[in-house]
Coordinates of C-alpha atoms in Angstrom, one line a residue:
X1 CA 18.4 -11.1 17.0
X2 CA 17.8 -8.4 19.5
X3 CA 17.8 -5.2 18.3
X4 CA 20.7 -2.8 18.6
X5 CA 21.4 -0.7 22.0
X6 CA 22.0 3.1 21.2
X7 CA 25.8 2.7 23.0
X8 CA 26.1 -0.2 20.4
X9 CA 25.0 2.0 17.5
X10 CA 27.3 4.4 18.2
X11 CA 30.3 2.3 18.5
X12 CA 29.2 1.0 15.1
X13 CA 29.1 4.4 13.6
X14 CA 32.3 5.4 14.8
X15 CA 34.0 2.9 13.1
X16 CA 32.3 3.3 9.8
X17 CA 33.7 6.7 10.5
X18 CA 37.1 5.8 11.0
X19 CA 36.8 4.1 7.7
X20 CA 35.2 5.9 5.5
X21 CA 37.9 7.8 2.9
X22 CA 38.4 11.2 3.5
X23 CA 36.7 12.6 0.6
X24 CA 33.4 13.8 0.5
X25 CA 31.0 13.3 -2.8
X26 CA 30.7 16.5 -5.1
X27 CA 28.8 19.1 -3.7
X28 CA 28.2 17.2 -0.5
X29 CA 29.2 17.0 3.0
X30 CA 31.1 14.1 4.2
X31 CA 29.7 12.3 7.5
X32 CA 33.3 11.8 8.6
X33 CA 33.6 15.5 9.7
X34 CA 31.4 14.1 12.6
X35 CA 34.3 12.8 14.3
X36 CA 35.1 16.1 15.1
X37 CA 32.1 18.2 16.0
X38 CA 31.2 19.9 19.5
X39 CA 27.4 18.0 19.2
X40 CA 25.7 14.5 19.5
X41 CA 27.2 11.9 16.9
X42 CA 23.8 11.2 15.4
X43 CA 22.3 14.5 15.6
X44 CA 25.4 15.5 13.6
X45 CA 24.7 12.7 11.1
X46 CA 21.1 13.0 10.5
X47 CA 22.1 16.8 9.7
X48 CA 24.8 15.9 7.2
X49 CA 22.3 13.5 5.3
X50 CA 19.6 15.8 5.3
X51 CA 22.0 18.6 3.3
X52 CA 23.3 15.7 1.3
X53 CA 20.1 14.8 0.3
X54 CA 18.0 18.2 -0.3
X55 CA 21.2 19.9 -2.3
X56 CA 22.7 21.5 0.4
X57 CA 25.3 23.4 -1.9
X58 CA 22.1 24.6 -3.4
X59 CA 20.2 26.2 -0.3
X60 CA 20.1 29.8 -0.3
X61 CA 22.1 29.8 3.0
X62 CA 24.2 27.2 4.2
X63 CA 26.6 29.1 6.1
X64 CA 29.0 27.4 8.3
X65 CA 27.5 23.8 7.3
X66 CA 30.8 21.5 7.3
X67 CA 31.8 23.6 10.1
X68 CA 33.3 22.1 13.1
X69 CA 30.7 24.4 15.1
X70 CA 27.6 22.9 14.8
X71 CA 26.0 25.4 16.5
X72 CA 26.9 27.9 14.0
X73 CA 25.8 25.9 11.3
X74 CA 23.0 28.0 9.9
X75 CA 18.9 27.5 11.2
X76 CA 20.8 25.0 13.6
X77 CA 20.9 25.2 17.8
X78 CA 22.3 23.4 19.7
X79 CA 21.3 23.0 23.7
X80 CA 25.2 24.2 25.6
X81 CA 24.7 21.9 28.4
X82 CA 23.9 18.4 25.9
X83 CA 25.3 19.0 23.0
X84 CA 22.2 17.7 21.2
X85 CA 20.4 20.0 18.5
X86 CA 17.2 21.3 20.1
X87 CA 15.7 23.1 16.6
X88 CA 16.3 23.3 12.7
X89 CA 14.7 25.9 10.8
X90 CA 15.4 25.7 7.1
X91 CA 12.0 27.5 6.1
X92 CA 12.1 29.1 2.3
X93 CA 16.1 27.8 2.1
X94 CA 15.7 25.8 -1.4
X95 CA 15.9 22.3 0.3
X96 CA 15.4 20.4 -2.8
X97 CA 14.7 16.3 -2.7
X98 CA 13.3 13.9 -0.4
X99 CA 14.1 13.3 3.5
X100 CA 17.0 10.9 4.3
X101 CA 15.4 7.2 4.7
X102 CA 16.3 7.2 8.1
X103 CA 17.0 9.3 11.1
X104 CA 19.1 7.9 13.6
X105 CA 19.4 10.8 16.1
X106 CA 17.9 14.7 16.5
X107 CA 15.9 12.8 19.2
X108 CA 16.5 16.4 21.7
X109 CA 14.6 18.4 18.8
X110 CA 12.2 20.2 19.8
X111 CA 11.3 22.8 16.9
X112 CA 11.4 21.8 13.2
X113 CA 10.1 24.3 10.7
X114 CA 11.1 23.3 7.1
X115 CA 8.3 25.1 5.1
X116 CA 8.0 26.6 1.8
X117 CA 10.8 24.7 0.1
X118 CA 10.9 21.8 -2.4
X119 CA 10.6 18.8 -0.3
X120 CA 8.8 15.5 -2.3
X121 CA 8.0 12.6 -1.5
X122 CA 6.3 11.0 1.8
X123 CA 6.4 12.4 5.3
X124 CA 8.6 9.5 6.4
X125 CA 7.2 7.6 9.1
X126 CA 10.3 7.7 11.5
X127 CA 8.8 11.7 12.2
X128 CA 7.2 9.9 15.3
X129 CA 10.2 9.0 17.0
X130 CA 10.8 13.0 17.5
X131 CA 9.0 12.6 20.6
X132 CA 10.4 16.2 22.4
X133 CA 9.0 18.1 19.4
X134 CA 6.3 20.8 20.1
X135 CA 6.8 22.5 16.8
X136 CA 6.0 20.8 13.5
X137 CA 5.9 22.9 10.4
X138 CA 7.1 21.4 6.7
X139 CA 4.2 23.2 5.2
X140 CA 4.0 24.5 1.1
X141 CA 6.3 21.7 -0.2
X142 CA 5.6 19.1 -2.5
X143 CA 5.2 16.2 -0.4
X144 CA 2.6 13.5 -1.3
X145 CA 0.9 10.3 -0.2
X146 CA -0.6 9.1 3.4
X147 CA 0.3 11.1 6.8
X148 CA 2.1 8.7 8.8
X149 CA 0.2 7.1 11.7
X150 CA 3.0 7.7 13.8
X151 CA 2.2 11.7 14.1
X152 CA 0.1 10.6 17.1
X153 CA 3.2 10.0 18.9
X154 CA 4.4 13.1 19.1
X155 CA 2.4 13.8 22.5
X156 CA 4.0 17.1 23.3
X157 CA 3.3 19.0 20.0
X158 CA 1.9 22.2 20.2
X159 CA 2.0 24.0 16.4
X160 CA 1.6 21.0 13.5
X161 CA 1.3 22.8 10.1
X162 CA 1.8 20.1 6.9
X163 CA -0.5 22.5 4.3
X164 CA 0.0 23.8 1.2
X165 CA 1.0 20.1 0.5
X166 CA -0.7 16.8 -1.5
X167 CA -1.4 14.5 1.4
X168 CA -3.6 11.4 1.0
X169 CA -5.5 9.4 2.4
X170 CA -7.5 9.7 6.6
X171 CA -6.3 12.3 8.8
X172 CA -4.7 9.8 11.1
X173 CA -6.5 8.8 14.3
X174 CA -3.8 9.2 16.5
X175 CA -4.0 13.4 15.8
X176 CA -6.4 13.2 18.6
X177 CA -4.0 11.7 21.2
X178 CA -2.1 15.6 20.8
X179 CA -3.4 17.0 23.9
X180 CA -0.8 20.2 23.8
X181 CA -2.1 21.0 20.3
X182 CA -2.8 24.5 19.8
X183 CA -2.3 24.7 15.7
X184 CA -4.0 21.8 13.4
X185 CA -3.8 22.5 9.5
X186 CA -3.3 20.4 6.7
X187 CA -5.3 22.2 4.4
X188 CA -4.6 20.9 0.6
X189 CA -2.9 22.2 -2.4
X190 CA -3.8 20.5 -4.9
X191 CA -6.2 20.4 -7.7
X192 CA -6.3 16.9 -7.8
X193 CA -8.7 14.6 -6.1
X194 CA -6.2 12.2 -5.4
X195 CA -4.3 14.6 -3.1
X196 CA -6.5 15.4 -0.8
X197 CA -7.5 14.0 2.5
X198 CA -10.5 12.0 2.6
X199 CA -12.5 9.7 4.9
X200 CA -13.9 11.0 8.4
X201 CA -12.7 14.0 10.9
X202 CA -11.5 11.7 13.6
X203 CA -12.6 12.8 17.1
X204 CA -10.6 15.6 18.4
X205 CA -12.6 16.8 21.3
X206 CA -9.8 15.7 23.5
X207 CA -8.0 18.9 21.9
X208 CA -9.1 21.3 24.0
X209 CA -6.3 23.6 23.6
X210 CA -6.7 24.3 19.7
X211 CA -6.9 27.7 18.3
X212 CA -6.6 27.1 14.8
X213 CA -8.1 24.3 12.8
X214 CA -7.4 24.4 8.8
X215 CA -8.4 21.6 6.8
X216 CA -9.3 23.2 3.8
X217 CA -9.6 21.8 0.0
X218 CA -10.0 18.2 1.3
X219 CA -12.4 15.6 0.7
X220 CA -13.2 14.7 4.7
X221 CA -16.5 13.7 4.9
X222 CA -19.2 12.5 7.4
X223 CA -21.4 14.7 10.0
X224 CA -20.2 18.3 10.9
X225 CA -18.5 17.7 14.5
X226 CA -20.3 18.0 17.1
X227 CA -17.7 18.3 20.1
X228 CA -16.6 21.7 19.3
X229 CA -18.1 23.1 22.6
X230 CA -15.2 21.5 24.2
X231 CA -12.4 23.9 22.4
X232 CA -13.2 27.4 24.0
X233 CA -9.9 28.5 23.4
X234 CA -10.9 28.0 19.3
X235 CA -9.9 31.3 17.3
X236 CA -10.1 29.7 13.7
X237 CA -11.9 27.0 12.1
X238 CA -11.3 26.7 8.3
X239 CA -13.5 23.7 7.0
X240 CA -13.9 24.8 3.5
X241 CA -14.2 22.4 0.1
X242 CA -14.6 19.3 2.1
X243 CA -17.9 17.1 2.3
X244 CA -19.3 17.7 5.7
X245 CA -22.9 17.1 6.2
X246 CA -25.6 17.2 8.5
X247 CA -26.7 20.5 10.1
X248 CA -24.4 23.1 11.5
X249 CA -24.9 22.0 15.6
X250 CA -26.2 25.4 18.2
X251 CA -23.3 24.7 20.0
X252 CA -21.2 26.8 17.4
X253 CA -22.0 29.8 18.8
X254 CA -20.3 28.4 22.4
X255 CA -16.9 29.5 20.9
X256 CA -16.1 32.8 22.2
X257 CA -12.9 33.7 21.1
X258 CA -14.1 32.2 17.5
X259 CA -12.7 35.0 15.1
X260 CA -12.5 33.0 11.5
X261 CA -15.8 30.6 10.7
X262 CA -15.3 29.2 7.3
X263 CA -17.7 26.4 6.0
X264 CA -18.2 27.4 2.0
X265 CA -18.6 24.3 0.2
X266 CA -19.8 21.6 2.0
X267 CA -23.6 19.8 2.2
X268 CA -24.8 21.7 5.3
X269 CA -28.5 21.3 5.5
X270 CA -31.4 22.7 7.5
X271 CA -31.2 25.9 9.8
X272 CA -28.2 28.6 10.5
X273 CA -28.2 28.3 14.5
X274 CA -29.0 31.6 15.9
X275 CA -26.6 31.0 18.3
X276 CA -24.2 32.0 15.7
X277 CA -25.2 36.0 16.8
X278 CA -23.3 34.8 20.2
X279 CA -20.0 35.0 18.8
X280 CA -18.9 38.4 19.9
X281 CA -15.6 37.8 18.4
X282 CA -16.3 36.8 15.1
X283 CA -14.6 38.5 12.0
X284 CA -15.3 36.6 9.3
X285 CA -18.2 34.7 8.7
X286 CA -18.3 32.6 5.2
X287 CA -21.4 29.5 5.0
X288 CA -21.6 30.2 1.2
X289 CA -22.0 26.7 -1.4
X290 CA -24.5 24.7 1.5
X291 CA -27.4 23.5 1.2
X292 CA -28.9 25.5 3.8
X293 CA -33.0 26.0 3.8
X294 CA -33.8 28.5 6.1
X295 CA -34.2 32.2 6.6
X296 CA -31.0 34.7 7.6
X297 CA -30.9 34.4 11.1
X298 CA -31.2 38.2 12.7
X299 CA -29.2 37.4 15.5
X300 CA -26.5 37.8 12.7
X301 CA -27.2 41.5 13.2
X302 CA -25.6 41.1 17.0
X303 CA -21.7 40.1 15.6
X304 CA -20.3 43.4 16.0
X305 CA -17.1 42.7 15.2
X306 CA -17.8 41.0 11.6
X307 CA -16.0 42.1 8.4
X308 CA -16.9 39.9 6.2
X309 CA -20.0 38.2 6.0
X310 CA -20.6 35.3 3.2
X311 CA -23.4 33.5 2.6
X312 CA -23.5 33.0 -1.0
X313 CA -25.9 30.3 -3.2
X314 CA -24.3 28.1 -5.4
X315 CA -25.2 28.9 -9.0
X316 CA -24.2 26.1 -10.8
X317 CA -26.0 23.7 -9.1
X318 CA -30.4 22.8 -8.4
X319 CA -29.5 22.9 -4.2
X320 CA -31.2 24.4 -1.7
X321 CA -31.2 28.2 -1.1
X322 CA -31.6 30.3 2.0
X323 CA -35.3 32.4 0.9
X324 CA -36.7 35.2 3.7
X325 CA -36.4 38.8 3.3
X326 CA -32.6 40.2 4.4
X327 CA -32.9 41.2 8.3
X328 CA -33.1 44.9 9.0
X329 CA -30.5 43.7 11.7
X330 CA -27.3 43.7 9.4
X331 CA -27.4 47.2 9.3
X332 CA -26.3 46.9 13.0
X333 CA -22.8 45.8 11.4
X334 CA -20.8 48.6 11.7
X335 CA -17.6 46.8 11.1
X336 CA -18.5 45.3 7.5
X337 CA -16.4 45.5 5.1
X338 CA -17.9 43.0 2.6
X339 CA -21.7 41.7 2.3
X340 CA -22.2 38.6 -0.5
X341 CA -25.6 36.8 -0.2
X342 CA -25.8 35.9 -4.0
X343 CA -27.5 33.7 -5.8
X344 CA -30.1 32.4 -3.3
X345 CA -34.1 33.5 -3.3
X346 CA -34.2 36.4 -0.8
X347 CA -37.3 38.0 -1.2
X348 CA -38.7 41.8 -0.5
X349 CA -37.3 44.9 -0.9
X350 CA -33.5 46.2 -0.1
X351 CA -33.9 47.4 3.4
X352 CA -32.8 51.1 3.3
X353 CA -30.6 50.8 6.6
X354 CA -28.1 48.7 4.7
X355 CA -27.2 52.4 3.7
X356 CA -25.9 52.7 7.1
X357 CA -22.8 50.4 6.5
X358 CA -20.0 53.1 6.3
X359 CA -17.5 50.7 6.0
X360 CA -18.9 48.7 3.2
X361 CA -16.7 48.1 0.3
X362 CA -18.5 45.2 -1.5
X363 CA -22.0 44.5 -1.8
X364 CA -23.1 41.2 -3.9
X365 CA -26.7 40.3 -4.0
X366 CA -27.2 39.9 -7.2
X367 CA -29.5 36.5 -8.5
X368 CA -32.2 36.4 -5.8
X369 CA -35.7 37.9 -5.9
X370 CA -35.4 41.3 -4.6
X371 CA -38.1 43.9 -5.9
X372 CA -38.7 47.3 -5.3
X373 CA -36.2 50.3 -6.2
X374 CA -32.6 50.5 -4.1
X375 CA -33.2 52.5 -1.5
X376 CA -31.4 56.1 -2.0
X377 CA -29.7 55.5 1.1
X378 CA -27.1 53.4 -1.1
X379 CA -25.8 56.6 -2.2
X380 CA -23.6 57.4 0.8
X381 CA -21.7 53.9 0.5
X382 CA -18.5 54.4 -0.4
X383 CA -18.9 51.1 -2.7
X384 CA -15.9 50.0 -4.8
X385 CA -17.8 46.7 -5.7
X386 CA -21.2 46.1 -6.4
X387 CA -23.5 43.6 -8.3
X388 CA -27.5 43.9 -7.7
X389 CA -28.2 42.3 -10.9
X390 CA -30.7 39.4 -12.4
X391 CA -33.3 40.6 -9.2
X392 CA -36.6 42.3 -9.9
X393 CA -35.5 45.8 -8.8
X394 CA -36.6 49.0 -10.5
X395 CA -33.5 50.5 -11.4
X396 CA -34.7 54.0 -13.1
X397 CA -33.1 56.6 -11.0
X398 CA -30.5 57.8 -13.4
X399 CA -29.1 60.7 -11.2
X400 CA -28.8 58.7 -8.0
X401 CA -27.6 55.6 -9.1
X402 CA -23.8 56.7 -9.0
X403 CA -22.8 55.9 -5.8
X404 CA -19.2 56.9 -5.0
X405 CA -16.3 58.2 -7.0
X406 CA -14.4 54.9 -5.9
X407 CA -17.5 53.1 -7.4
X408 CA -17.2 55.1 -10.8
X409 CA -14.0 54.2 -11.1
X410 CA -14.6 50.6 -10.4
X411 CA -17.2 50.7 -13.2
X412 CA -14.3 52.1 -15.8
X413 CA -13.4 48.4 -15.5
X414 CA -17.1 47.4 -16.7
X415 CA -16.0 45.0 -19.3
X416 CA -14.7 42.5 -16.9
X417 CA -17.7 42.8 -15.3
X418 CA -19.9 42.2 -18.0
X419 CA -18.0 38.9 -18.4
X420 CA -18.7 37.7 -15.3
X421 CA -22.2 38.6 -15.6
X422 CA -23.0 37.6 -18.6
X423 CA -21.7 34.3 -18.2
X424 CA -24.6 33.6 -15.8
X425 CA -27.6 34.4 -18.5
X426 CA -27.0 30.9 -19.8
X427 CA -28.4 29.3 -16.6
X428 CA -32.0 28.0 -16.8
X429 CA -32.7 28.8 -13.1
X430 CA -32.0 33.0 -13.6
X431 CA -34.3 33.3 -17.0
X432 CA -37.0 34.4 -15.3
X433 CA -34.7 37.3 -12.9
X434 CA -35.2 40.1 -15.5
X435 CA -33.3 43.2 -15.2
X436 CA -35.6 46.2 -15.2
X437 CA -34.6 49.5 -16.0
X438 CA -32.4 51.6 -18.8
X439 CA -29.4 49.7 -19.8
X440 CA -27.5 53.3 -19.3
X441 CA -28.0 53.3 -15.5
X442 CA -25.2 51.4 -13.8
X443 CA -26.9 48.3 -12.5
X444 CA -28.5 47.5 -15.6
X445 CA -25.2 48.0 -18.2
X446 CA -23.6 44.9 -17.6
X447 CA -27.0 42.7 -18.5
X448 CA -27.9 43.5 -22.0
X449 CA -28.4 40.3 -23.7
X450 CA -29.0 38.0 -20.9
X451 CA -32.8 36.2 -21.0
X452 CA -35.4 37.9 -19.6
X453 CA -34.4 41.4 -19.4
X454 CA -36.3 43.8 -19.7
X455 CA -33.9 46.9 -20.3
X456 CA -34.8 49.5 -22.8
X457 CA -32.9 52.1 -24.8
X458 CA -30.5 52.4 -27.4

């Protein structure tokens, strides 16, 4: 049998209308008011399910649904000259359940934002027949299982957001048919394994329009892309907690207006590019939990807009650790705000222009092999934050070693601290890291206890 005509579909409905009691069920909307609204018969359906089936009584605002006005329906609008709904936004309204199994109309909407609600179950599959959408966003929900192949239909999309939620399964293929794509993230919220995305990052170079990429807490795997060249318009790329591997490509540092570079937690191997000192727009910088072999790159020292720079080792693990001394050519970093380079083997002694950082608020490099006394430089660092421990430094310069009146009131909160710290001292790999120094001085009071120190005193 040959599939229904839309004329045919509405005639259908219409008379289901015309027959369908004139009661509605408790606490929901009746479909039959749609023989009366000033918008499209199935636009005014698929809205009627939709508050039937996420509690609509419920929502914190459902002003004027049941209305003959559609268009005053609330987070509802309606194009004057069609009559069809053009956008829905129910975002943080207490839509509770699962969307309808089925929409028949809304095929004029262009902007759907349904985040931070209660939504479960599966991104239904008939999303891909809302072919004038450019706005996608049911973010922070509860929803669960594969992303629908048919996303790649949705050829005019500019702004997809589905994080915060349990997805499952490949990031489908078809993502990279989305040529008007300026806004990709499906980053995960779960803590278990099974709702995460796995499998490969399909080839997006065709995207060329993205800003934002967020695909963090996933389990994507295979090589670190290297096609990312061909996105110069690319502001953030948020890749962290997935298993990318292979070596972090030069062409990185072709992304100009790059402002957000977050890779913690994958297997990167080999060198940092030192074309990463070529994004001039970079503000955040975080490699941290690679496996990275090679020395800090100065031309880090050239990213004079960077705030936050994270290249942390991961201490729980025997994996490769970035080793050289700390370039002279951070202190060029006027802009810092935070500097962690823990737990990896950097080697020789603090460099003294680190003091220069007037803007620094925390300072981690604590568990490498640093030697030598901290430069008294560090004394005009207005530091609320700061671990230097399990190195090799010489830490006996009492009267010098309190930095800042915001740091002395950090360290009235030394016992948390200490458990922090301390916690570490069980790890084979920092035994032989002693402490040096009186256990009085502030560097040294959170370490008493841990092997291999080598404090002294009461």
């Amino acid at each position: 049998m040959a599939p229904w005509s839309e004329r045919a579909l509405r005639v259908a409905l219409s008379i289901v209308l015309l027959c369908v009691p004139m009661q509605a069920g408790a606490g929901n909307l009746s479909i039959l008011l749609c023989n009366n609204v000033n918008v499209d018969l199935f636009d005014c359906v698929d809205l009627v399910n939709l508050y039937n089936a996420t509690d609509g009584d419920n929502w914190v605002n459902h002003t004027n649904w049941g209305s003959n006005d559609v268009d005053s329906w609330y987070g509802v609008i309606v194009d004057p000259l069609s009559g069809r709904v053009i956008a829905l936004d129910l975002a943080l309204n207490g839509l509770d359940g699962e969307f309808p199994p089925s929409w028949i109309g809304l095929q004029a909407l262009q902007f759907l934002q349904l985040s931070s609600n209660a939504l479960r179950g599966e991104l239904p599959e008939y999303i891909g027949d809302l072919q004038s959408l450019t706005f996608l966003q049911v973010g922070f929900n509860i929803l669960e299982g594969p992303l629908p192949d048919s996303l790649g239909n949705l050829t005019l999309l500019e702004n997809l957001f589905l994080g915060g939620n349990q997805f499952s399964g490949p990031l489908p293929a078809g993502i990279g048919n989305l040529l008007q794509l300026e806004v990709l993230d499906v980053f995960s919220d779960s803590f278990d394994a099974g709702g995460r995305l796995t499998g490969p990052l399909p080839d997006l170079s065709g995207l060329t329009r993205l800003r934002r990429i967020g695909l963090d807490a996933n389990r994507l795997e295979g090589p670190f892309p290297t096609y990312l060249d061909q996105m110069p318009m690319l502001e953030e790329l948020r890749l962290r907690g997935n298993r990318l591997s292979g070596p972090l490509p030069a062409n990185v540092g072709s992304l100009g207006q790059l402002r957000v570079l977050d890779l913690a937690g994958n297997q990167l191997i080999g060198a940092m590019p030192s074309t990463l000192g070529n994004l001039g727009a970079l503000e955040e910088l975080d490699l941290s939990f690679n496996d990275f072999t090679s020395t800090l790159p100065s031309a880090l020292g050239d990213l004079a807009q960077l705030r936050v720079l994270r290249i942390a080792g991961n201490p729980l693990e025997a994996r490769p650790q970035v080793t050289g001394p700390i370039p002279a050519a951070l202190a060029n970093l006027n802009q810092l705000e935070e500097l962690n380079l823990e737990f990896n083997r950097l080697s020789g002694a603090l460099p003294e222009c680190l003091g220069d950082l007037g803007n620094l608020s925390v300072l981690s490099l604590q568990a490498n092999d640093l030697v030598g006394p901290v430069p008294e430089a560090f004394t005009a660092l207005g530091l609320n934050t700061l671990y230097l421990g399990l190195n090799f430094l010489d830490a006996d310069q009492d009267d010098r070693l309190i930095l800042s009146p915001t740091l002395q009131t950090w360290f009235n909160g030394i016992p948390n601290t200490v458990d922090i710290i301390a916690g570490l001292g069980f790890l084979d790999s920092l035994d032989q890291r002693p402490v040096v120094g009186d256990p009085d001085v502030v560097f040294a009071s959170g370490f008493e206890g841990l092997p291999s120190n080598s404090c002294t005193g009461a």
